[in-house]
JSON list of C-alpha atoms in Angstrom, two decimals:
[
{"chain": "A", "resi": 1, "resn": "MET", "atom": "CA", "xyz": [-24.83, -6.46, 15.61]},
{"chain": "A", "resi": 2, "resn": "ASN", "atom": "CA", "xyz": [-25.78, -2.79, 16.07]},
{"chain": "A", "resi": 3, "resn": "ASP", "atom": "CA", "xyz": [-22.24, -1.98, 17.23]},
{"chain": "A", "resi": 4, "resn": "PHE", "atom": "CA", "xyz": [-20.85, -3.85, 14.24]},
{"chain": "A", "resi": 5, "resn": "ILE", "atom": "CA", "xyz": [-23.07, -1.88, 11.86]},
{"chain": "A", "resi": 6, "resn": "SER", "atom": "CA", "xyz": [-21.99, 1.36, 13.57]},
{"chain": "A", "resi": 7, "resn": "ASN", "atom": "CA", "xyz": [-18.35, 0.35, 13.12]},
{"chain": "A", "resi": 8, "resn": "TRP", "atom": "CA", "xyz": [-18.92, -0.35, 9.43]},
{"chain": "A", "resi": 9, "resn": "LYS", "atom": "CA", "xyz": [-20.64, 3.02, 8.97]},
{"chain": "A", "resi": 10, "resn": "GLN", "atom": "CA", "xyz": [-17.71, 4.74, 10.65]},
{"chain": "A", "resi": 11, "resn": "VAL", "atom": "CA", "xyz": [-15.23, 2.97, 8.35]},
{"chain": "A", "resi": 12, "resn": "ASN", "atom": "CA", "xyz": [-17.27, 3.84, 5.26]},
{"chain": "A", "resi": 13, "resn": "ASP", "atom": "CA", "xyz": [-17.65, 7.48, 6.30]},
{"chain": "A", "resi": 14, "resn": "LEU", "atom": "CA", "xyz": [-13.92, 7.85, 6.93]},
{"chain": "A", "resi": 15, "resn": "THR", "atom": "CA", "xyz": [-13.06, 6.23, 3.59]},
{"chain": "A", "resi": 16, "resn": "ILE", "atom": "CA", "xyz": [-15.31, 8.77, 1.87]},
{"chain": "A", "resi": 17, "resn": "GLU", "atom": "CA", "xyz": [-13.84, 11.63, 3.93]},
{"chain": "A", "resi": 18, "resn": "PHE", "atom": "CA", "xyz": [-10.33, 10.65, 2.83]},
{"chain": "A", "resi": 19, "resn": "LEU", "atom": "CA", "xyz": [-11.49, 10.57, -0.79]},
{"chain": "A", "resi": 20, "resn": "LYS", "atom": "CA", "xyz": [-13.15, 13.99, -0.63]},
{"chain": "A", "resi": 21, "resn": "LYS", "atom": "CA", "xyz": [-10.08, 15.66, 0.93]},
{"chain": "A", "resi": 22, "resn": "ILE", "atom": "CA", "xyz": [-7.79, 14.85, -2.01]},
{"chain": "A", "resi": 23, "resn": "PRO", "atom": "CA", "xyz": [-7.57, 17.69, -4.53]},
{"chain": "A", "resi": 24, "resn": "ASN", "atom": "CA", "xyz": [-8.67, 16.60, -8.01]},
{"chain": "A", "resi": 25, "resn": "LYS", "atom": "CA", "xyz": [-5.33, 17.73, -9.45]},
{"chain": "A", "resi": 26, "resn": "ASP", "atom": "CA", "xyz": [-3.48, 15.32, -7.12]},
{"chain": "A", "resi": 27, "resn": "PHE", "atom": "CA", "xyz": [-5.79, 12.33, -7.34]},
{"chain": "A", "resi": 28, "resn": "SER", "atom": "CA", "xyz": [-3.80, 10.36, -9.92]},
{"chain": "A", "resi": 29, "resn": "LYS", "atom": "CA", "xyz": [-0.42, 11.36, -8.51]},
{"chain": "A", "resi": 30, "resn": "LYS", "atom": "CA", "xyz": [1.98, 9.26, -6.48]},
{"chain": "A", "resi": 31, "resn": "PRO", "atom": "CA", "xyz": [3.09, 11.29, -3.43]},
{"chain": "A", "resi": 32, "resn": "PHE", "atom": "CA", "xyz": [6.13, 8.99, -3.12]},
{"chain": "A", "resi": 33, "resn": "ARG", "atom": "CA", "xyz": [7.46, 8.77, -6.64]},
{"chain": "A", "resi": 34, "resn": "LYS", "atom": "CA", "xyz": [9.47, 5.56, -6.32]},
{"chain": "A", "resi": 35, "resn": "ARG", "atom": "CA", "xyz": [7.40, 3.79, -3.67]},
{"chain": "A", "resi": 36, "resn": "PHE", "atom": "CA", "xyz": [3.75, 3.00, -3.14]},
{"chain": "A", "resi": 37, "resn": "LYS", "atom": "CA", "xyz": [0.96, 3.82, -5.56]},
{"chain": "A", "resi": 38, "resn": "SER", "atom": "CA", "xyz": [-1.27, 6.78, -6.45]},
{"chain": "A", "resi": 39, "resn": "PHE", "atom": "CA", "xyz": [-4.16, 8.09, -4.38]},
{"chain": "A", "resi": 40, "resn": "ALA", "atom": "CA", "xyz": [-6.51, 6.73, -7.06]},
{"chain": "A", "resi": 41, "resn": "TRP", "atom": "CA", "xyz": [-4.98, 3.25, -6.83]},
{"chain": "A", "resi": 42, "resn": "GLU", "atom": "CA", "xyz": [-5.62, 3.09, -3.07]},
{"chain": "A", "resi": 43, "resn": "PHE", "atom": "CA", "xyz": [-9.33, 3.68, -3.68]},
{"chain": "A", "resi": 44, "resn": "ALA", "atom": "CA", "xyz": [-9.32, 1.24, -6.60]},
{"chain": "A", "resi": 45, "resn": "CYS", "atom": "CA", "xyz": [-8.04, -1.44, -4.25]},
{"chain": "A", "resi": 46, "resn": "ILE", "atom": "CA", "xyz": [-10.60, -0.54, -1.57]},
{"chain": "A", "resi": 47, "resn": "LEU", "atom": "CA", "xyz": [-13.42, -0.64, -4.11]},
{"chain": "A", "resi": 48, "resn": "SER", "atom": "CA", "xyz": [-12.40, -3.87, -5.85]},
{"chain": "A", "resi": 49, "resn": "THR", "atom": "CA", "xyz": [-12.05, -5.57, -2.45]},
{"chain": "A", "resi": 50, "resn": "ARG", "atom": "CA", "xyz": [-15.52, -4.41, -1.38]},
{"chain": "A", "resi": 51, "resn": "GLU", "atom": "CA", "xyz": [-16.95, -5.66, -4.68]},
{"chain": "A", "resi": 52, "resn": "GLY", "atom": "CA", "xyz": [-15.21, -9.01, -4.24]},
{"chain": "A", "resi": 53, "resn": "TYR", "atom": "CA", "xyz": [-16.66, -9.47, -0.77]},
{"chain": "A", "resi": 54, "resn": "ILE", "atom": "CA", "xyz": [-20.13, -8.54, -2.03]},
{"chain": "A", "resi": 55, "resn": "ARG", "atom": "CA", "xyz": [-19.77, -11.07, -4.88]},
{"chain": "A", "resi": 56, "resn": "GLY", "atom": "CA", "xyz": [-18.65, -13.69, -2.39]},
{"chain": "A", "resi": 57, "resn": "PHE", "atom": "CA", "xyz": [-21.67, -13.16, -0.17]},
{"chain": "A", "resi": 58, "resn": "ALA", "atom": "CA", "xyz": [-23.97, -13.38, -3.22]},
{"chain": "A", "resi": 59, "resn": "LEU", "atom": "CA", "xyz": [-22.34, -16.71, -4.15]},
{"chain": "A", "resi": 60, "resn": "GLU", "atom": "CA", "xyz": [-22.12, -17.85, -0.50]},
{"chain": "A", "resi": 61, "resn": "LYS", "atom": "CA", "xyz": [-18.46, -18.56, -1.21]},
{"chain": "A", "resi": 62, "resn": "LEU", "atom": "CA", "xyz": [-15.68, -16.01, -1.06]},
{"chain": "A", "resi": 63, "resn": "ASP", "atom": "CA", "xyz": [-12.36, -16.91, -2.64]},
{"chain": "A", "resi": 64, "resn": "GLY", "atom": "CA", "xyz": [-9.86, -15.51, -5.12]},
{"chain": "A", "resi": 65, "resn": "ASN", "atom": "CA", "xyz": [-12.33, -15.92, -7.99]},
{"chain": "A", "resi": 66, "resn": "CYS", "atom": "CA", "xyz": [-14.55, -13.20, -6.47]},
{"chain": "A", "resi": 67, "resn": "PHE", "atom": "CA", "xyz": [-12.01, -10.46, -7.05]},
{"chain": "A", "resi": 68, "resn": "SER", "atom": "CA", "xyz": [-11.27, -8.47, -10.16]},
{"chain": "A", "resi": 69, "resn": "SER", "atom": "CA", "xyz": [-8.35, -6.23, -10.94]},
{"chain": "A", "resi": 70, "resn": "ASP", "atom": "CA", "xyz": [-8.17, -2.73, -9.50]},
{"chain": "A", "resi": 71, "resn": "LYS", "atom": "CA", "xyz": [-9.49, -0.07, -11.87]},
{"chain": "A", "resi": 72, "resn": "GLU", "atom": "CA", "xyz": [-8.69, 3.60, -11.34]},
{"chain": "A", "resi": 73, "resn": "LEU", "atom": "CA", "xyz": [-11.72, 5.87, -11.73]},
{"chain": "A", "resi": 74, "resn": "SER", "atom": "CA", "xyz": [-12.40, 9.55, -11.17]},
{"chain": "A", "resi": 75, "resn": "LYS", "atom": "CA", "xyz": [-13.13, 10.79, -7.65]},
{"chain": "A", "resi": 76, "resn": "LYS", "atom": "CA", "xyz": [-16.77, 11.28, -8.61]},
{"chain": "A", "resi": 77, "resn": "GLU", "atom": "CA", "xyz": [-17.04, 7.72, -9.92]},
{"chain": "A", "resi": 78, "resn": "PHE", "atom": "CA", "xyz": [-15.32, 6.31, -6.82]},
{"chain": "A", "resi": 79, "resn": "LEU", "atom": "CA", "xyz": [-17.67, 8.25, -4.56]},
{"chain": "A", "resi": 80, "resn": "LYS", "atom": "CA", "xyz": [-20.70, 6.84, -6.38]},
{"chain": "A", "resi": 81, "resn": "LYS", "atom": "CA", "xyz": [-19.35, 3.27, -6.29]},
{"chain": "A", "resi": 82, "resn": "LEU", "atom": "CA", "xyz": [-18.34, 3.51, -2.62]},
{"chain": "A", "resi": 83, "resn": "GLU", "atom": "CA", "xyz": [-21.87, 4.66, -1.78]},
{"chain": "A", "resi": 84, "resn": "GLU", "atom": "CA", "xyz": [-23.33, 1.77, -3.80]},
{"chain": "A", "resi": 85, "resn": "THR", "atom": "CA", "xyz": [-21.11, -0.82, -2.15]},
{"chain": "A", "resi": 86, "resn": "ASN", "atom": "CA", "xyz": [-21.86, 0.64, 1.28]},
{"chain": "A", "resi": 87, "resn": "LYS", "atom": "CA", "xyz": [-25.58, 0.05, 0.73]},
{"chain": "A", "resi": 88, "resn": "LYS", "atom": "CA", "xyz": [-24.94, -3.53, -0.39]},
{"chain": "A", "resi": 89, "resn": "ILE", "atom": "CA", "xyz": [-22.74, -4.25, 2.62]},
{"chain": "A", "resi": 90, "resn": "LEU", "atom": "CA", "xyz": [-25.37, -2.81, 4.95]},
{"chain": "A", "resi": 91, "resn": "ARG", "atom": "CA", "xyz": [-27.90, -5.18, 3.33]},
{"chain": "A", "resi": 92, "resn": "ILE", "atom": "CA", "xyz": [-25.54, -8.11, 3.93]},
{"chain": "A", "resi": 93, "resn": "LEU", "atom": "CA", "xyz": [-25.15, -7.05, 7.55]},
{"chain": "A", "resi": 94, "resn": "GLY", "atom": "CA", "xyz": [-28.93, -6.78, 7.94]},
{"chain": "A", "resi": 95, "resn": "ASP", "atom": "CA", "xyz": [-29.59, -10.17, 6.33]},
{"chain": "A", "resi": 96, "resn": "LYS", "atom": "CA", "xyz": [-30.68, -12.40, 9.23]},
{"chain": "A", "resi": 97, "resn": "LYS", "atom": "CA", "xyz": [-30.48, -15.57, 7.11]},
{"chain": "A", "resi": 98, "resn": "THR", "atom": "CA", "xyz": [-26.77, -15.28, 6.34]},
{"chain": "A", "resi": 99, "resn": "LYS", "atom": "CA", "xyz": [-24.84, -16.23, 9.45]},
{"chain": "A", "resi": 100, "resn": "GLU", "atom": "CA", "xyz": [-21.67, -17.55, 7.83]},
{"chain": "A", "resi": 101, "resn": "ILE", "atom": "CA", "xyz": [-19.95, -17.93, 4.49]},
{"chain": "A", "resi": 102, "resn": "ASN", "atom": "CA", "xyz": [-17.44, -20.28, 2.94]},
{"chain": "A", "resi": 103, "resn": "TYR", "atom": "CA", "xyz": [-14.33, -18.09, 3.18]},
{"chain": "A", "resi": 104, "resn": "PHE", "atom": "CA", "xyz": [-11.42, -19.54, 1.21]},
{"chain": "A", "resi": 105, "resn": "GLY", "atom": "CA", "xyz": [-12.60, -23.06, 2.11]},
{"chain": "A", "resi": 106, "resn": "ASP", "atom": "CA", "xyz": [-13.59, -22.53, 5.75]},
{"chain": "A", "resi": 107, "resn": "LYS", "atom": "CA", "xyz": [-17.03, -21.79, 7.16]},
{"chain": "A", "resi": 108, "resn": "THR", "atom": "CA", "xyz": [-16.60, -18.37, 8.76]},
{"chain": "A", "resi": 109, "resn": "SER", "atom": "CA", "xyz": [-19.03, -16.03, 10.49]},
{"chain": "A", "resi": 110, "resn": "LYS", "atom": "CA", "xyz": [-20.34, -13.11, 8.52]},
{"chain": "A", "resi": 111, "resn": "GLU", "atom": "CA", "xyz": [-19.03, -10.70, 11.17]},
{"chain": "A", "resi": 112, "resn": "SER", "atom": "CA", "xyz": [-15.50, -12.13, 11.02]},
{"chain": "A", "resi": 113, "resn": "VAL", "atom": "CA", "xyz": [-15.38, -11.90, 7.25]},
{"chain": "A", "resi": 114, "resn": "LEU", "atom": "CA", "xyz": [-16.69, -8.33, 7.20]},
{"chain": "A", "resi": 115, "resn": "SER", "atom": "CA", "xyz": [-14.32, -7.34, 10.01]},
{"chain": "A", "resi": 116, "resn": "TRP", "atom": "CA", "xyz": [-11.47, -8.36, 7.68]},
{"chain": "A", "resi": 117, "resn": "LEU", "atom": "CA", "xyz": [-12.93, -6.09, 5.03]},
{"chain": "A", "resi": 118, "resn": "MET", "atom": "CA", "xyz": [-12.88, -3.22, 7.54]},
{"chain": "A", "resi": 119, "resn": "GLN", "atom": "CA", "xyz": [-9.29, -4.06, 8.47]},
{"chain": "A", "resi": 120, "resn": "HIS", "atom": "CA", "xyz": [-8.37, -3.93, 4.79]},
{"chain": "A", "resi": 121, "resn": "GLU", "atom": "CA", "xyz": [-9.75, -0.40, 4.48]},
{"chain": "A", "resi": 122, "resn": "GLN", "atom": "CA", "xyz": [-7.95, 0.61, 7.68]},
{"chain": "A", "resi": 123, "resn": "LEU", "atom": "CA", "xyz": [-4.68, -0.65, 6.22]},
{"chain": "A", "resi": 124, "resn": "HIS", "atom": "CA", "xyz": [-5.22, 1.83, 3.39]},
{"chain": "A", "resi": 125, "resn": "TYR", "atom": "CA", "xyz": [-5.83, 4.59, 5.96]},
{"chain": "A", "resi": 126, "resn": "GLY", "atom": "CA", "xyz": [-2.27, 4.13, 7.17]},
{"chain": "A", "resi": 127, "resn": "LYS", "atom": "CA", "xyz": [-0.96, 4.55, 3.66]},
{"chain": "A", "resi": 128, "resn": "LEU", "atom": "CA", "xyz": [-3.25, 7.52, 3.02]},
{"chain": "A", "resi": 129, "resn": "VAL", "atom": "CA", "xyz": [-2.01, 9.25, 6.19]},
{"chain": "A", "resi": 130, "resn": "LEU", "atom": "CA", "xyz": [1.53, 8.97, 4.78]},
{"chain": "A", "resi": 131, "resn": "TYR", "atom": "CA", "xyz": [0.40, 10.19, 1.35]},
{"chain": "A", "resi": 132, "resn": "PHE", "atom": "CA", "xyz": [-1.46, 13.14, 2.87]},
{"chain": "A", "resi": 133, "resn": "ALA", "atom": "CA", "xyz": [1.58, 14.15, 4.94]},
{"chain": "A", "resi": 134, "resn": "GLN", "atom": "CA", "xyz": [3.87, 13.95, 1.91]},
{"chain": "A", "resi": 135, "resn": "ALA", "atom": "CA", "xyz": [1.44, 15.94, -0.27]},
{"chain": "A", "resi": 136, "resn": "GLY", "atom": "CA", "xyz": [0.65, 18.54, 2.40]},
{"chain": "A", "resi": 137, "resn": "ILE", "atom": "CA", "xyz": [-3.07, 17.64, 2.57]},
{"chain": "A", "resi": 138, "resn": "SER", "atom": "CA", "xyz": [-4.83, 18.02, 5.90]},
{"chain": "A", "resi": 139, "resn": "LEU", "atom": "CA", "xyz": [-6.30, 14.85, 7.37]},
{"chain": "A", "resi": 140, "resn": "PRO", "atom": "CA", "xyz": [-10.04, 14.22, 7.61]},
{"chain": "A", "resi": 141, "resn": "ASP", "atom": "CA", "xyz": [-11.53, 16.00, 10.62]},
{"chain": "A", "resi": 142, "resn": "SER", "atom": "CA", "xyz": [-13.15, 12.86, 11.99]},
{"chain": "A", "resi": 143, "resn": "LEU", "atom": "CA", "xyz": [-9.80, 11.04, 11.98]},
{"chain": "A", "resi": 144, "resn": "VAL", "atom": "CA", "xyz": [-8.17, 13.89, 13.88]},
{"chain": "A", "resi": 145, "resn": "ARG", "atom": "CA", "xyz": [-11.05, 13.93, 16.40]},
{"chain": "A", "resi": 146, "resn": "MET", "atom": "CA", "xyz": [-10.90, 10.15, 16.78]},
{"chain": "A", "resi": 147, "resn": "TRP", "atom": "CA", "xyz": [-7.16, 9.99, 17.44]},
{"chain": "A", "resi": 148, "resn": "ASP", "atom": "CA", "xyz": [-6.81, 13.44, 19.03]},
{"chain": "A", "resi": 149, "resn": "LYS", "atom": "CA", "xyz": [-3.21, 14.18, 19.98]},
{"chain": "A", "resi": 150, "resn": "SER", "atom": "CA", "xyz": [-1.72, 11.59, 17.62]},
{"chain": "A", "resi": 151, "resn": "PHE", "atom": "CA", "xyz": [-2.59, 13.77, 14.63]},
{"chain": "A", "resi": 152, "resn": "ARG", "atom": "CA", "xyz": [-2.27, 17.28, 16.05]},
{"chain": "A", "resi": 153, "resn": "LYS", "atom": "CA", "xyz": [0.30, 19.59, 14.59]},
{"chain": "A", "resi": 154, "resn": "GLY", "atom": "CA", "xyz": [3.21, 20.79, 16.69]}
]
């Protein structure tokens, strides 16, 4: 479980790094005008998904009813909410009583369900890498260190 918690912390930290790198003036913009969404929408989706998973764990049943629509906030508000949801997810991970959850009708281990949450955020990283390249924003340092040559210029 300690490795799993470390992985979650790494995902959360990188999500926050991506958020902090986006200039305020660009936050509501769509780097690809006709395709994809805005920077703000990507974080709205990340946040609403986290909140849905947290709701599901509280109800011991995660399904489509746990999720609400994506709401675009300011960077400051997103940062606050991402920090709040991080703490709640860490509590879920640390809860020894909860071993599994009813996930869309199937009993599923807590780790599997939360790994899907991490995969969801990582899907957004791929989109954010494209957005950053299009907008001329440098990538988060930890991402560049993690993937080394894949993200080096030249």
